[in-house]
Amino acid sequence: SQQGEEDPQALSIQEGENATMNCSYKTSINNLQWYRQNSGRGLVHLILIRSNEREKHSGRLRVTLDTSKKSSSLLITASRAADTASYFCATDQGNYGQNFVFGPGTRLSVLP
Amino acid sequence: DVKVTQSSRYLVKRTGEKVFLECVQDMDHENMFWYRQDPGLGLRLIYFSYDVKMKEKGDIPEGYSVSREKKERFSLILESASTNQTSMYLCASSFSGTGEETQYFGPGTRLLVL
């Protein structure tokens, strides 16, 4: 079952612009994570936000979480060509379980 | 640095063959996972294991089995490969018990079944 659903499916921006990706989920969660995948490679963890947090920053990344709307957004500021990748949100389904559910991802292209 | 390695980056097999995909992690993680990734569908969990010799079915276990005889190694087995199992297979591992487990992924194995 698809818990996380990213939006948009694909995004193309110019270098220097900001990129915003959204994730919606269905059930309650304890935390939500964002991962990045470069083409043909494994996923790399970017940031985790707990259900009692509303916003979190890490370098050029800003994540927000709205549990009332069951949604999260990932903002990448001052994007670079190296940010070109697919971005996935993952939710723990609220059971502190070991396994997460990943959405289909947003494919970001940053043009030089 | 956590390292998760997968036995092959690319694999070509024939329909009906038995296929073994191996995953090894070097961080003493309790949890290990096998996903398949298909365009437009994201990652789908096949099986996971939270301890040696323990396994749990994920969302799409049909046609697959797994083995975890040692803590660092988690194998995915396709008993009789079929063309609809052509996919990218990703292995991941994580610690257990924190409630905030981050998954560490291997580079993936792209399997083509002819």
PDB file of C-alpha atoms in Angstrom, chain A residues 43-82:
ATOM      1  CA  LEU A  43      18.683   5.857  -1.499  1.00  0.00           C
ATOM      2  CA  VAL A  44      20.430   8.203   0.903  1.00  0.00           C
ATOM      3  CA  HIS A  45      18.778   9.529   4.044  1.00  0.00           C
ATOM      4  CA  LEU A  46      18.395  13.316   4.128  1.00  0.00           C
ATOM      5  CA  ILE A  47      16.356  14.298   7.152  1.00  0.00           C
ATOM      6  CA  LEU A  48      13.892  12.984   9.742  1.00  0.00           C
ATOM      7  CA  ILE A  49      11.092  14.978  11.316  1.00  0.00           C
ATOM      8  CA  ARG A  50       9.163  13.763  14.344  1.00  0.00           C
ATOM      9  CA  SER A  51       5.399  13.977  14.593  1.00  0.00           C
ATOM     10  CA  ASN A  52       5.672  16.622  17.327  1.00  0.00           C
ATOM     11  CA  GLU A  53       7.900  18.844  15.189  1.00  0.00           C
ATOM     12  CA  ARG A  54       6.591  21.337  12.666  1.00  0.00           C
ATOM     13  CA  GLU A  55       9.771  22.360  10.891  1.00  0.00           C
ATOM     14  CA  LYS A  56      13.339  21.183  10.623  1.00  0.00           C
ATOM     15  CA  HIS A  57      16.406  22.483   8.819  1.00  0.00           C
ATOM     16  CA  SER A  58      19.549  20.841   7.554  1.00  0.00           C
ATOM     17  CA  GLY A  59      21.838  22.968   5.413  1.00  0.00           C
ATOM     18  CA  ARG A  60      19.843  23.990   2.319  1.00  0.00           C
ATOM     19  CA  LEU A  61      17.004  21.647   3.233  1.00  0.00           C
ATOM     20  CA  ARG A  62      13.870  22.681   5.070  1.00  0.00           C
ATOM     21  CA  VAL A  63      11.205  20.153   5.970  1.00  0.00           C
ATOM     22  CA  THR A  64       7.778  20.972   7.325  1.00  0.00           C
ATOM     23  CA  LEU A  65       5.203  18.627   8.757  1.00  0.00           C
ATOM     24  CA  ASP A  66       1.487  19.242   9.204  1.00  0.00           C
ATOM     25  CA  THR A  67       0.000  16.257  10.996  1.00  0.00           C
ATOM     26  CA  SER A  68      -3.513  17.704  10.829  1.00  0.00           C
ATOM     27  CA  LYS A  69      -3.301  17.624   7.032  1.00  0.00           C
ATOM     28  CA  LYS A  70      -1.133  14.523   6.983  1.00  0.00           C
ATOM     29  CA  SER A  71       1.365  16.229   4.745  1.00  0.00           C
ATOM     30  CA  SER A  72       5.010  17.222   4.610  1.00  0.00           C
ATOM     31  CA  SER A  73       7.061  19.372   2.295  1.00  0.00           C
ATOM     32  CA  LEU A  74      10.740  19.377   1.410  1.00  0.00           C
ATOM     33  CA  LEU A  75      12.251  22.669   0.286  1.00  0.00           C
ATOM     34  CA  ILE A  76      15.688  22.783  -1.303  1.00  0.00           C
ATOM     35  CA  THR A  77      16.961  26.336  -1.454  1.00  0.00           C
ATOM     36  CA  ALA A  78      19.429  27.713  -3.998  1.00  0.00           C
ATOM     37  CA  SER A  79      19.386  24.476  -5.951  1.00  0.00           C
ATOM     38  CA  ARG A  80      22.444  23.147  -7.752  1.00  0.00           C
ATOM     39  CA  ALA A  81      22.825  20.780 -10.680  1.00  0.00           C
ATOM     40  CA  ALA A  82      24.074  18.187  -8.186  1.00  0.00           C
TER      41      ALA A  82
END
